[in-house]
Each structure stands twice: as structure tokens, then as C-alpha cells.
Short mmCIF file of C-alpha atoms in Angstrom, two decimals:
data_model
loop_
_atom_site.label_atom_id
_atom_site.label_comp_id
_atom_site.label_asym_id
_atom_site.label_seq_id
_atom_site.Cartn_x
_atom_site.Cartn_y
_atom_site.Cartn_z
CA UNK J 1 -1.01 5.91 -28.79
CA UNK J 2 -4.68 4.81 -28.06
CA UNK J 3 -7.28 5.07 -30.95
CA UNK J 4 -9.97 7.56 -30.85
CA UNK J 5 -12.45 4.73 -29.84
CA UNK J 6 -10.27 3.62 -26.88
CA UNK J 7 -10.33 7.38 -25.83
CA UNK J 8 -13.85 7.57 -26.02
CA UNK J 9 -14.52 4.18 -24.13
CA UNK J 10 -12.19 5.57 -21.44
CA UNK J 11 -14.02 8.89 -21.39
CA UNK J 12 -17.48 7.17 -21.15
CA UNK J 13 -16.38 4.64 -18.15
CA UNK J 14 -14.72 7.45 -16.46
CA UNK J 15 -17.87 9.72 -16.51
CA UNK J 16 -19.71 6.80 -15.10
CA UNK J 17 -17.67 5.85 -12.28
CA UNK J 18 -17.22 9.66 -11.52
CA UNK J 19 -21.16 10.01 -11.29
CA UNK J 20 -21.48 7.15 -8.98
CA UNK J 21 -18.42 8.58 -6.74
CA UNK J 22 -20.06 12.07 -6.75
CA UNK J 23 -23.38 10.96 -5.48
CA UNK J 24 -21.85 8.53 -2.77
CA UNK J 25 -23.57 9.19 0.58
CA UNK J 26 -21.73 7.86 3.61
CA UNK J 27 -25.29 6.98 5.29
CA UNK J 28 -26.11 4.74 2.46
CA UNK J 29 -23.08 2.59 2.40
CA UNK J 30 -23.65 -1.15 3.66
CA UNK J 31 -22.36 -1.35 7.24
CA UNK J 32 -20.02 -4.16 6.64
CA UNK J 33 -18.38 -1.87 3.80
CA UNK J 34 -18.33 0.86 6.49
CA UNK J 35 -16.75 -1.25 9.08
CA UNK J 36 -14.00 -2.26 6.58
CA UNK J 37 -13.28 1.46 5.72
CA UNK J 38 -13.03 2.45 9.19
CA UNK J 39 -10.49 -0.54 9.69
CA UNK J 40 -8.36 0.57 6.75
CA UNK J 41 -8.29 4.10 7.98
CA UNK J 42 -7.05 3.07 11.37
CA UNK J 43 -4.18 1.00 9.64
CA UNK J 44 -3.51 3.66 7.35
CA UNK J 45 -3.06 6.45 9.94
CA UNK J 46 -0.98 4.10 11.98
CA UNK J 47 1.28 3.18 9.32
CA UNK J 48 1.76 6.71 8.46
CA UNK J 49 2.49 7.74 11.96
CA UNK J 50 5.20 5.03 12.21
CA UNK J 51 6.66 6.25 8.86
CA UNK J 52 6.63 9.58 10.34
CA UNK J 53 8.77 8.71 12.81
CA UNK J 54 11.45 6.92 10.58
CA UNK J 55 14.69 8.87 10.27
CA UNK J 56 14.36 8.98 6.57
CA UNK J 57 10.94 10.72 6.90
CA UNK J 58 12.10 13.23 9.73
CA UNK J 59 15.01 14.28 7.51
CA UNK J 60 12.81 15.24 4.53
CA UNK J 61 10.24 17.22 6.85
CA UNK J 62 12.92 18.89 8.11
CA UNK J 63 14.50 19.95 4.95
CA UNK J 64 10.72 20.82 3.44
CA UNK J 65 9.81 24.54 3.56
CA UNK J 66 6.16 24.71 4.99
CA UNK J 67 3.95 27.38 5.17
CA UNK J 68 1.16 27.76 7.99
CA UNK J 69 -2.01 25.96 6.82
CA UNK J 70 -5.10 23.84 7.99
CA UNK J 71 -3.70 20.55 7.13
CA UNK J 72 -1.82 18.42 9.48
CA UNK J 73 1.67 17.15 8.91
CA UNK J 74 1.45 13.65 10.65
CA UNK J 75 3.79 13.44 13.64
CA UNK J 76 5.42 16.72 12.69
CA UNK J 77 3.82 18.56 15.36
CA UNK J 78 2.66 21.52 13.00
CA UNK J 79 0.30 22.00 10.02
CA UNK J 80 0.95 23.20 6.49
CA UNK J 81 -1.04 23.74 3.36
CA UNK J 82 -3.23 21.01 1.99
CA UNK J 83 -0.90 20.41 -0.97
CA UNK J 84 2.26 19.96 1.33
CA UNK J 85 0.43 17.61 3.81
CA UNK J 86 -0.99 15.41 0.86
CA UNK J 87 2.64 15.19 -0.50
CA UNK J 88 4.67 14.66 2.83
CA UNK J 89 1.89 12.38 4.42
CA UNK J 90 1.76 10.16 1.39
CA UNK J 91 5.37 9.65 1.35
CA UNK J 92 5.29 8.61 4.99
CA UNK J 93 2.51 6.24 4.42
CA UNK J 94 4.92 3.83 2.38
CA UNK J 95 8.25 4.57 4.06
CA UNK J 96 7.98 1.19 6.07
CA UNK J 97 6.32 -1.03 3.39
CA UNK J 98 3.17 -1.41 5.68
CA UNK J 99 0.46 0.09 3.84
CA UNK J 100 -2.68 -2.10 2.93
CA UNK J 101 -3.05 -3.16 -0.39
CA UNK J 102 -5.19 -4.96 -3.14
CA UNK J 103 -3.83 -7.87 -5.07
CA UNK J 104 -6.59 -7.37 -7.95
CA UNK J 105 -5.41 -3.71 -8.11
CA UNK J 106 -1.90 -4.96 -7.92
CA UNK J 107 -0.92 -1.96 -5.54
CA UNK J 108 -2.04 0.29 -2.74
CA UNK J 109 -5.46 2.08 -3.33
CA UNK J 110 -5.89 3.73 0.04
CA UNK J 111 -2.46 5.16 0.78
CA UNK J 112 -2.85 6.81 -2.83
CA UNK J 113 -6.02 8.41 -1.85
CA UNK J 114 -6.39 8.86 1.99
CA UNK J 115 -3.69 11.71 2.20
CA UNK J 116 -5.20 13.80 -0.55
CA UNK J 117 -8.52 13.33 1.09
CA UNK J 118 -7.50 14.08 4.78
CA UNK J 119 -5.70 17.04 3.55
CA UNK J 120 -8.60 18.42 1.04
CA UNK J 121 -10.90 17.82 4.08
CA UNK J 122 -9.06 19.62 6.76
CA UNK J 123 -8.79 22.69 4.20
CA UNK J 124 -12.47 22.62 3.19
CA UNK J 125 -13.46 21.76 7.02
CA UNK J 126 -16.21 19.27 6.02
CA UNK J 127 -18.05 17.38 8.18
CA UNK J 128 -17.29 13.58 9.00
CA UNK J 129 -19.98 11.91 6.76
CA UNK J 130 -18.40 13.65 3.72
CA UNK J 131 -14.77 12.73 4.61
CA UNK J 132 -15.69 9.08 4.83
CA UNK J 133 -17.62 9.10 1.62
CA UNK J 134 -14.81 10.70 -0.26
CA UNK J 135 -12.11 8.31 1.38
CA UNK J 136 -14.46 5.18 0.34
CA UNK J 137 -14.94 6.85 -3.05
CA UNK J 138 -11.03 7.42 -3.46
CA UNK J 139 -10.29 3.82 -2.62
CA UNK J 140 -12.95 2.36 -4.87
CA UNK J 141 -11.93 4.37 -7.94
CA UNK J 142 -8.01 3.75 -7.30
CA UNK J 143 -8.81 0.13 -7.00
CA UNK J 144 -10.94 0.13 -10.26
CA UNK J 145 -8.22 2.07 -11.98
CA UNK J 146 -5.67 -0.38 -10.71
CA UNK J 147 -7.67 -3.42 -11.93
CA UNK J 148 -8.30 -1.96 -15.38
CA UNK J 149 -4.68 -1.05 -15.79
CA UNK J 150 -2.17 -3.60 -17.12
CA UNK J 151 1.22 -1.81 -16.36
CA UNK J 152 4.44 -2.60 -18.53
CA UNK J 153 6.78 -5.03 -17.09
CA UNK J 154 9.52 -2.89 -15.20
CA UNK J 155 6.77 -0.19 -14.05
CA UNK J 156 6.20 0.22 -10.32
CA UNK J 157 2.60 0.80 -9.48
CA UNK J 158 3.23 3.89 -7.23
CA UNK J 159 2.13 7.33 -8.22
CA UNK J 160 0.28 6.22 -11.43
CA UNK J 161 -3.22 4.58 -11.49
CA UNK J 162 -3.72 5.54 -7.90
CA UNK J 163 -3.85 9.12 -8.79
CA UNK J 164 -7.27 8.90 -10.06
CA UNK J 165 -8.46 7.61 -6.50
CA UNK J 166 -6.81 10.81 -5.12
CA UNK J 167 -8.65 13.13 -7.48
CA UNK J 168 -11.92 11.26 -7.00
CA UNK J 169 -11.65 11.63 -3.18
CA UNK J 170 -10.73 15.37 -3.30
CA UNK J 171 -13.29 16.01 -5.86
CA UNK J 172 -15.79 14.45 -3.27
CA UNK J 173 -14.62 16.58 -0.79
CA UNK J 174 -14.93 19.88 -2.81
CA UNK J 175 -18.56 18.51 -3.62
CA UNK J 176 -17.86 18.64 -7.43
CA UNK J 177 -20.50 17.48 -9.76
CA UNK J 178 -20.33 13.98 -11.61
CA UNK J 179 -19.19 15.80 -14.75
CA UNK J 180 -16.47 17.99 -12.86
CA UNK J 181 -15.24 14.55 -10.94
CA UNK J 182 -14.70 12.95 -14.19
CA UNK J 183 -12.70 15.84 -15.49
CA UNK J 184 -10.53 15.72 -12.34
CA UNK J 185 -10.02 11.96 -12.58
CA UNK J 186 -9.41 12.28 -16.23
CA UNK J 187 -6.78 15.17 -15.70
CA UNK J 188 -5.16 12.76 -12.85
CA UNK J 189 -4.73 10.10 -15.62
CA UNK J 190 -2.53 12.81 -17.11
CA UNK J 191 -0.36 13.53 -14.15
CA UNK J 192 0.56 9.87 -13.82
CA UNK J 193 4.22 9.13 -12.47
CA UNK J 194 6.23 6.80 -14.76
CA UNK J 195 8.42 4.98 -12.06
CA UNK J 196 10.72 2.07 -12.79
CA UNK J 197 10.30 -0.90 -10.36
CA UNK J 198 14.05 -1.04 -10.45
CA UNK J 199 14.10 2.08 -8.07
CA UNK J 200 12.64 0.00 -5.13
CA UNK J 201 15.06 -3.02 -5.91
CA UNK J 202 18.11 -0.40 -6.01
CA UNK J 203 16.89 1.00 -2.55
CA UNK J 204 16.30 4.56 -4.29
CA UNK J 205 13.90 6.36 -1.94
CA UNK J 206 12.38 8.19 -4.87
CA UNK J 207 9.81 5.33 -4.98
CA UNK J 208 8.42 6.50 -1.74
CA UNK J 209 7.98 10.11 -3.16
CA UNK J 210 5.83 8.70 -5.98
CA UNK J 211 2.81 8.31 -3.58
CA UNK J 212 3.34 11.62 -2.13
CA UNK J 213 3.27 12.92 -5.42
CA UNK J 214 0.38 11.06 -6.62
CA UNK J 215 -1.63 12.40 -3.61
CA UNK J 216 -0.34 16.02 -4.37
CA UNK J 217 -1.20 15.44 -8.24
CA UNK J 218 -4.70 13.96 -7.28
CA UNK J 219 -5.43 17.23 -5.16
CA UNK J 220 -4.10 19.44 -7.98
CA UNK J 221 -6.52 17.66 -10.68
CA UNK J 222 -9.56 18.03 -8.45
CA UNK J 223 -8.61 21.97 -8.25
CA UNK J 224 -8.32 22.33 -11.71
CA UNK J 225 -11.83 20.90 -12.13
CA UNK J 226 -13.16 22.93 -9.78
CA UNK J 227 -11.37 25.90 -11.58
CA UNK J 228 -13.34 25.03 -14.86
CA UNK J 229 -9.72 24.09 -16.49
CA UNK J 230 -10.28 20.35 -16.84
CA UNK J 231 -11.92 18.15 -19.68
CA UNK J 232 -12.98 14.36 -19.94
CA UNK J 233 -11.10 13.25 -22.95
CA UNK J 234 -10.39 9.65 -22.11
CA UNK J 235 -6.68 10.47 -21.05
CA UNK J 236 -6.27 7.04 -19.35
CA UNK J 237 -6.39 5.03 -22.71
CA UNK J 238 -3.20 7.11 -23.70
CA UNK J 239 -0.96 7.19 -20.30
CA UNK J 240 -2.19 4.00 -18.19
CA UNK J 241 -3.10 1.95 -21.35
CA UNK J 242 -0.41 2.88 -23.73
CA UNK J 243 2.50 4.97 -22.40
CA UNK J 244 2.79 3.37 -18.85
CA UNK J 245 0.68 0.22 -19.41
CA UNK J 246 0.01 -2.17 -22.27
CA UNK J 247 -3.70 -1.96 -21.80
CA UNK J 248 -6.52 -0.49 -19.96
CA UNK J 249 -10.04 -1.97 -19.57
CA UNK J 250 -12.37 0.76 -19.68
CA UNK J 251 -15.55 -1.79 -20.01
CA UNK J 252 -14.87 -2.97 -16.58
CA UNK J 253 -14.11 0.30 -15.05
CA UNK J 254 -17.60 1.28 -13.72
CA UNK J 255 -18.93 -2.22 -13.64
CA UNK J 256 -20.79 -3.18 -10.58
CA UNK J 257 -20.68 0.03 -8.67
CA UNK J 258 -22.33 0.05 -5.49
CA UNK J 259 -22.65 -3.82 -5.52
CA UNK J 260 -18.74 -4.88 -5.65
CA UNK J 261 -17.01 -3.10 -3.07
CA UNK J 262 -13.16 -3.29 -3.75
CA UNK J 263 -12.43 -2.24 -0.05
CA UNK J 264 -13.89 -5.64 1.22
CA UNK J 265 -11.32 -7.59 -0.90
CA UNK J 266 -8.10 -5.78 0.47
CA UNK J 267 -5.20 -6.98 2.25
CA UNK J 268 -3.29 -5.83 5.48
CA UNK J 269 0.56 -6.35 5.93
CA UNK J 270 2.02 -7.72 8.91
CA UNK J 271 5.66 -7.61 7.74
CA UNK J 272 7.60 -4.41 6.94
CA UNK J 273 8.61 -5.54 3.41
CA UNK J 274 7.17 -5.83 -0.09
CA UNK J 275 4.06 -8.08 -0.23
CA UNK J 276 5.75 -9.85 -2.82
CA UNK J 277 8.02 -11.10 -0.07
CA UNK J 278 5.27 -12.27 2.47
CA UNK J 279 4.07 -15.64 1.30
CA UNK J 280 7.77 -16.94 1.73
CA UNK J 281 8.02 -15.30 5.09
CA UNK J 282 4.65 -16.72 6.05
CA UNK J 283 5.80 -20.07 4.91
CA UNK J 284 9.27 -19.92 6.90
CA UNK J 285 7.51 -18.71 9.93
CA UNK J 286 5.25 -21.97 9.77
CA UNK J 287 8.02 -24.15 9.28
CA UNK J 288 9.64 -22.44 12.47
CA UNK J 289 6.38 -22.76 14.21
CA UNK J 290 6.25 -26.71 13.95
CA UNK J 291 10.05 -26.85 14.63
CA UNK J 292 11.11 -24.21 17.33
CA UNK J 293 14.38 -25.56 17.58
CA UNK J 294 15.25 -23.77 14.27
CA UNK J 295 14.49 -20.42 16.04
CA UNK J 296 17.40 -20.83 18.75
CA UNK J 297 19.99 -20.98 16.29
CA UNK J 298 19.22 -20.37 12.66
CA UNK J 299 22.68 -19.68 11.64
CA UNK J 300 23.79 -23.12 12.75
CA UNK J 301 20.81 -25.05 12.00
CA UNK J 302 19.85 -23.68 8.50
CA UNK J 303 21.76 -24.83 5.74
CA UNK J 304 19.53 -23.70 2.67
CA UNK J 305 15.97 -22.06 1.89
CA UNK J 306 14.58 -22.42 -1.42
CA UNK J 307 11.92 -20.19 -2.32
CA UNK J 308 9.80 -21.00 -5.26
CA UNK J 309 7.50 -17.77 -6.27
CA UNK J 310 5.50 -16.31 -8.97
CA UNK J 311 6.95 -14.32 -11.74
CA UNK J 312 6.14 -10.89 -9.96
CA UNK J 313 8.46 -11.82 -7.32
CA UNK J 314 11.26 -13.35 -9.23
CA UNK J 315 13.27 -10.17 -9.27
CA UNK J 316 13.34 -9.85 -5.42
CA UNK J 317 16.48 -12.09 -5.05
CA UNK J 318 19.28 -9.60 -4.25
CA UNK J 319 21.31 -10.19 -1.14
CA UNK J 320 22.83 -6.76 -1.06
CA UNK J 321 21.11 -3.84 0.36
CA UNK J 322 22.43 -0.48 0.27
CA UNK J 323 19.37 1.12 2.09
CA UNK J 324 16.23 0.10 4.13
CA UNK J 325 14.13 0.45 0.90
CA UNK J 326 16.39 -2.13 -0.88
CA UNK J 327 16.41 -4.71 2.00
CA UNK J 328 12.25 -4.54 2.07
CA UNK J 329 12.17 -5.72 -1.41
CA UNK J 330 14.50 -8.63 -1.01
CA UNK J 331 13.07 -12.09 -0.47
CA UNK J 332 16.64 -13.33 0.87
CA UNK J 333 16.57 -10.46 3.50
CA UNK J 334 12.91 -10.85 4.51
CA UNK J 335 13.60 -14.48 4.96
CA UNK J 336 16.55 -14.25 6.89
CA UNK J 337 15.28 -11.52 9.16
CA UNK J 338 12.17 -13.65 9.65
CA UNK J 339 14.44 -16.67 10.90
CA UNK J 340 16.56 -14.46 13.17
CA UNK J 341 13.84 -12.12 14.63
CA UNK J 342 10.53 -14.61 14.25
CA UNK J 343 8.94 -11.61 12.60
CA UNK J 344 9.94 -8.76 10.05
CA UNK J 345 9.26 -5.30 11.48
CA UNK J 346 10.58 -1.97 10.81
CA UNK J 347 13.41 -2.40 13.13
CA UNK J 348 14.66 -5.51 11.05
CA UNK J 349 15.85 -2.97 8.31
CA UNK J 350 17.31 -0.20 10.60
CA UNK J 351 21.01 0.42 9.46
CA UNK J 352 22.58 -1.61 12.53
CA UNK J 353 20.21 -4.38 11.69
CA UNK J 354 21.34 -4.49 8.04
CA UNK J 355 24.92 -4.78 8.90
CA UNK J 356 24.29 -7.88 11.18
CA UNK J 357 26.67 -10.76 9.99
CA UNK J 358 24.20 -13.28 10.83
CA UNK J 359 21.55 -11.76 8.90
CA UNK J 360 23.70 -11.38 5.81
CA UNK J 361 24.82 -15.27 6.36
CA UNK J 362 21.64 -16.33 6.26
CA UNK J 363 20.38 -14.17 3.27
CA UNK J 364 23.15 -15.90 1.47
CA UNK J 365 21.81 -19.23 1.91
CA UNK J 366 18.44 -18.17 0.23
CA UNK J 367 17.59 -18.88 -3.26
CA UNK J 368 14.90 -17.72 -5.28
CA UNK J 369 13.25 -19.55 -8.31
CA UNK J 370 10.01 -18.61 -10.28
CA UNK J 371 7.64 -21.53 -11.09
CA UNK J 372 5.44 -21.24 -14.01
CA UNK J 373 2.50 -23.14 -12.17
CA UNK J 374 2.65 -20.65 -9.26
CA UNK J 375 2.59 -17.77 -11.92
CA UNK J 376 -0.61 -19.12 -13.50
CA UNK J 377 -2.19 -18.67 -10.31
CA UNK J 378 -2.26 -14.90 -10.32
CA UNK J 379 -3.86 -12.56 -9.54
CA UNK J 380 -6.37 -14.79 -7.43
CA UNK J 381 -3.08 -16.32 -5.43
CA UNK J 382 0.31 -15.06 -4.96
CA UNK J 383 1.56 -18.29 -3.62
CA UNK J 384 4.90 -19.32 -2.42
CA UNK J 385 6.37 -22.66 -1.83
CA UNK J 386 9.48 -22.80 0.71
CA UNK J 387 11.88 -25.92 1.50
CA UNK J 388 13.92 -25.23 4.65
CA UNK J 389 16.95 -27.51 4.58
CA UNK J 390 18.44 -27.94 8.19
CA UNK J 391 21.40 -29.95 9.53
CA UNK J 392 18.77 -32.63 10.29
CA UNK J 393 15.83 -32.80 7.59
CA UNK J 394 14.13 -30.92 5.05
CA UNK J 395 10.84 -28.99 5.80
CA UNK J 396 8.59 -27.95 2.88
CA UNK J 397 5.54 -25.27 3.24
CA UNK J 398 3.43 -23.87 0.68
CA UNK J 399 1.00 -20.75 1.16
CA UNK J 400 -1.80 -19.52 -1.25
CA UNK J 401 -1.62 -15.91 -0.38
CA UNK J 402 0.00 -13.76 2.52
CA UNK J 403 -1.61 -13.75 5.95
CA UNK J 404 -3.81 -10.70 5.89
CA UNK J 405 -5.16 -11.28 2.50
CA UNK J 406 -8.95 -11.20 2.56
CA UNK J 407 -8.84 -14.66 1.07
CA UNK J 408 -6.35 -16.19 3.32
CA UNK J 409 -6.48 -15.65 7.16
CA UNK J 410 -7.73 -12.03 7.02
CA UNK J 411 -6.87 -9.83 9.50
CA UNK J 412 -9.68 -8.62 11.95
CA UNK J 413 -10.08 -5.43 14.10
CA UNK J 414 -8.43 -7.14 16.80
CA UNK J 415 -5.50 -7.88 14.69
CA UNK J 416 -5.41 -4.46 13.16
CA UNK J 417 -5.32 -2.64 16.55
CA UNK J 418 -2.74 -5.02 17.37
CA UNK J 419 -0.42 -4.14 14.56
CA UNK J 420 -1.12 -0.51 15.38
CA UNK J 421 0.09 -1.05 19.01
CA UNK J 422 3.36 -2.82 17.70
CA UNK J 423 4.05 -0.14 15.26
CA UNK J 424 3.14 3.18 17.57
CA UNK J 425 2.89 1.95 21.14
CA UNK J 426 -0.22 1.38 22.86
CA UNK J 427 -1.33 5.07 23.80
CA UNK J 428 -0.72 6.19 20.34
CA UNK J 429 -2.64 3.34 18.99
CA UNK J 430 -5.60 4.02 21.18
CA UNK J 431 -5.29 7.83 20.15
CA UNK J 432 -5.61 6.80 16.44
CA UNK J 433 -8.30 4.52 16.80
CA UNK J 434 -10.26 7.39 18.76
CA UNK J 435 -9.67 10.06 16.46
CA UNK J 436 -10.85 7.98 13.48
CA UNK J 437 -14.08 7.28 15.34
CA UNK J 438 -14.48 11.15 16.28
CA UNK J 439 -14.03 12.03 12.71
CA UNK J 440 -17.11 10.02 11.45
CA UNK J 441 -19.34 12.24 13.54
CA UNK J 442 -17.48 15.38 13.44
CA UNK J 443 -19.73 18.43 12.43
CA UNK J 444 -16.22 19.90 11.25
CA UNK J 445 -13.22 17.93 10.88
CA UNK J 446 -10.45 20.07 11.05
CA UNK J 447 -10.16 20.37 14.86
CA UNK J 448 -9.91 16.57 14.86
CA UNK J 449 -7.56 16.25 12.03
CA UNK J 450 -5.12 18.50 13.63
CA UNK J 451 -4.55 15.75 16.22
CA UNK J 452 -2.75 13.71 13.73
CA UNK J 453 0.01 16.47 13.86
CA UNK J 454 0.56 15.26 17.24
CA UNK J 455 0.55 11.52 17.34
#
């Protein structure tokens, strides 16, 4: 367990970060930061709509008893309570492994905060600037908690440090003071999920539910703080720094608030698979781009693919996929799908696609090896080196980060909109862009948010 000094440090830093979060005003946010958040919201909504359309999510929503309420259930054609919406929409947001992320936080800040914020905003019917300030506060707090936390080996980042962002965002919607926001964040640290990474590798969909739980728990923590039933005692030092993690850097938690904006350092995902697989996919696609003849008949032309990667991705080497999720956490799957399709979209992990003998044949030729020199480049770089052996030659490609990372071929507004069109179709993509724009200036957001249910 944490020392008393560690708890005091966590409580103090949480208070400082919460004071900044509670005082955040949308009209005072630098325009470059505001633009980035707008783009992140468009991407997050599009990814959630696509996830809501998946058979897995439709089955879950069909079995979930929902009461009438003010908050939209994305893509479900109906509304529910804020707590139900936060949970179900949070789960939808990660169904297809397309949610944006942050490499220094080692996880996905926006998807942990957005659905609690949107649900709380629909319930409170706040104005647009309040919603956007809350979404930004949620992102920044979640990312900073992710930076501060070093999870234990074998722990998945879904549902633990991100709950702090959900609580901060929901507290901002509720208009809580800095002290009450700190209590909400501290309480959220006590509601963290202990999720083993093995569940993702095994294809157990409980992994998706952790983000839904994180959003719901963050909203619950804010409600507890609003009721005066929360305290700031440095809980994160024990949960994130001791039980689920090996350390919690309280000293850096609130450093540079208002000057260093985490949202500007995010990444957008262009492949529907774990971000640790992306560098290998990008490298293989680069090889195919130079040698298009490989795409014509990859099963015949490609003899072997040797992937060298960092330690975080070393376990993603399975060639058997009982579910979509298991496939999305497999480098052999992602590389094979990229060779066959020229991309790794959601349809690549549909049940029929996973039974494709060509896919399995190619995946069986993909080897994964951890290289210490690539591990040493973490977290600034999540590199991969790929050697593609064909019937005529060998081709080597190395990439420092996935395409879409803020530090490597970042996706601009046009690219994010194109991603949305590919996922949900042009009419829905336009509707999402329009909805986000209308939300920002809305005097009351509930009627606008209702449109999420119809997408």
C-alpha cells in the first residue's frame, strides 16, 4: 500500500488539477487546442456510431433494459438514463478498435471521458461551451492520469486511470467547485477496473465493457461529490500506484496545465485493430505500395513476414482468433489482412472474413519478435521493423510511429472526415460533423444530442 506521504502528494496534485479543470472556460481555450478537440469529438462520435452498428453492440443493447431518459443511446433510435447511456455508448466506442489515443498516456483518454460528459450534458441540458469545456477537461485529466500511472505488467488500460477524466468532465458539466471536482476525481480512482490484458488477447468482450464501466463510474463519482459524499484522500496513490500499477507520479500530474495541452499530442487510428499492430501494418503497406505486384496474389507471392517490434506489442503474436476482438489484438492477423485487402477495416474481422483460408495461410507466415533497441525508444516512438520475404526478393521497412500519430504523418481534418465516411457513409459522416458544430454554440444541448440516437 502507498505511504501516507504518497497519499498526501496524490491528494495535493489532484486538488491542483481539479481546480484548473473546474475553472476551465471554453472561450479562453487557444484556437489550435479548440480545433483539435473538435476533430477528436468528430472522430469519437463516428467511431461510436460504427461500433453501435456492430452485431455485438446491437445484441448487447437489445438485452439491456433501459428506462426513458434524456440521454441518447448512440445509433439505437432511443434515449435512456444518463448512467445507461454512459455505459452503453462507452462500450460501443471501443468495439472496433478505432478510438483515438495518446501514446504518452498509454491508452485512450477521449473514449474514457466523452460518453460520461455527453450523457451528463444531456441530463443537465447545459449549453455548448459548457459541454466543450467539460470534454476538454475530461481529456486533459484522463491523459495526465495516464501519464502519471505505470500499470503493472499484464494490466489493460481500459477502465482504470481514464475514470479520472470521466469524473472531471462530468463534474465540470455539473458545475462543481474545484474542491468538489477533486473529490470526484479521487472517488473515481477508487472505482478503477482491474482488467487483465489477457482478456483482449483471448478475445473476451469484457474488455469493451471496461470503458463503459469507466464512463459510468466517472459519472457516479461526480454525483457522489455533488451529494457531498466524496473526499480527497489520495486514493490514486493506492489504486493506480500500488494495486493496479507500480507507481503514480503525483509530482507531474498538474504540471503545465493551460500551457501543455495533451489533446494536441494524440493519435487517430486508421486501422481497426490494436494500436500496437499499426506500425507493422503501415510498414507492410509501404512495401506493397512500392511493389504493387504483391497485392495481386499475396498468398502465392509472400513467403514470410518477419515483424520486429517493442516489448508492449510482443504478446500480440497469436494466429488463432475465436472472436473479432482476438483478431484485432493479433499482429499476424493485421498484417495478413493488410496484405489481402490493402487496409484493415472493421469488415476484415467480421466472422466470415476470419474464416478465410487465405487469411489464415498468410497469418501463419508472420513471425513476431521483440527487439530491445525498439523497446528502448518507448514511449516517444512505437516503432516496428518489417522484413517481407517474397518469391523473388526481400523488402525491409521501418516506421517510428503509426500513421496518424501527432509525431508521424498526423491526420488532419480532411483525413478524419474521410475516415468517418469510410466507417458510417457520407450522409452520416456529414450529419456527425454538423452535429458537433451545432453542439458548440447550442444554448441547450439536449435537443442536439438527441440526434446521436438516430445516426
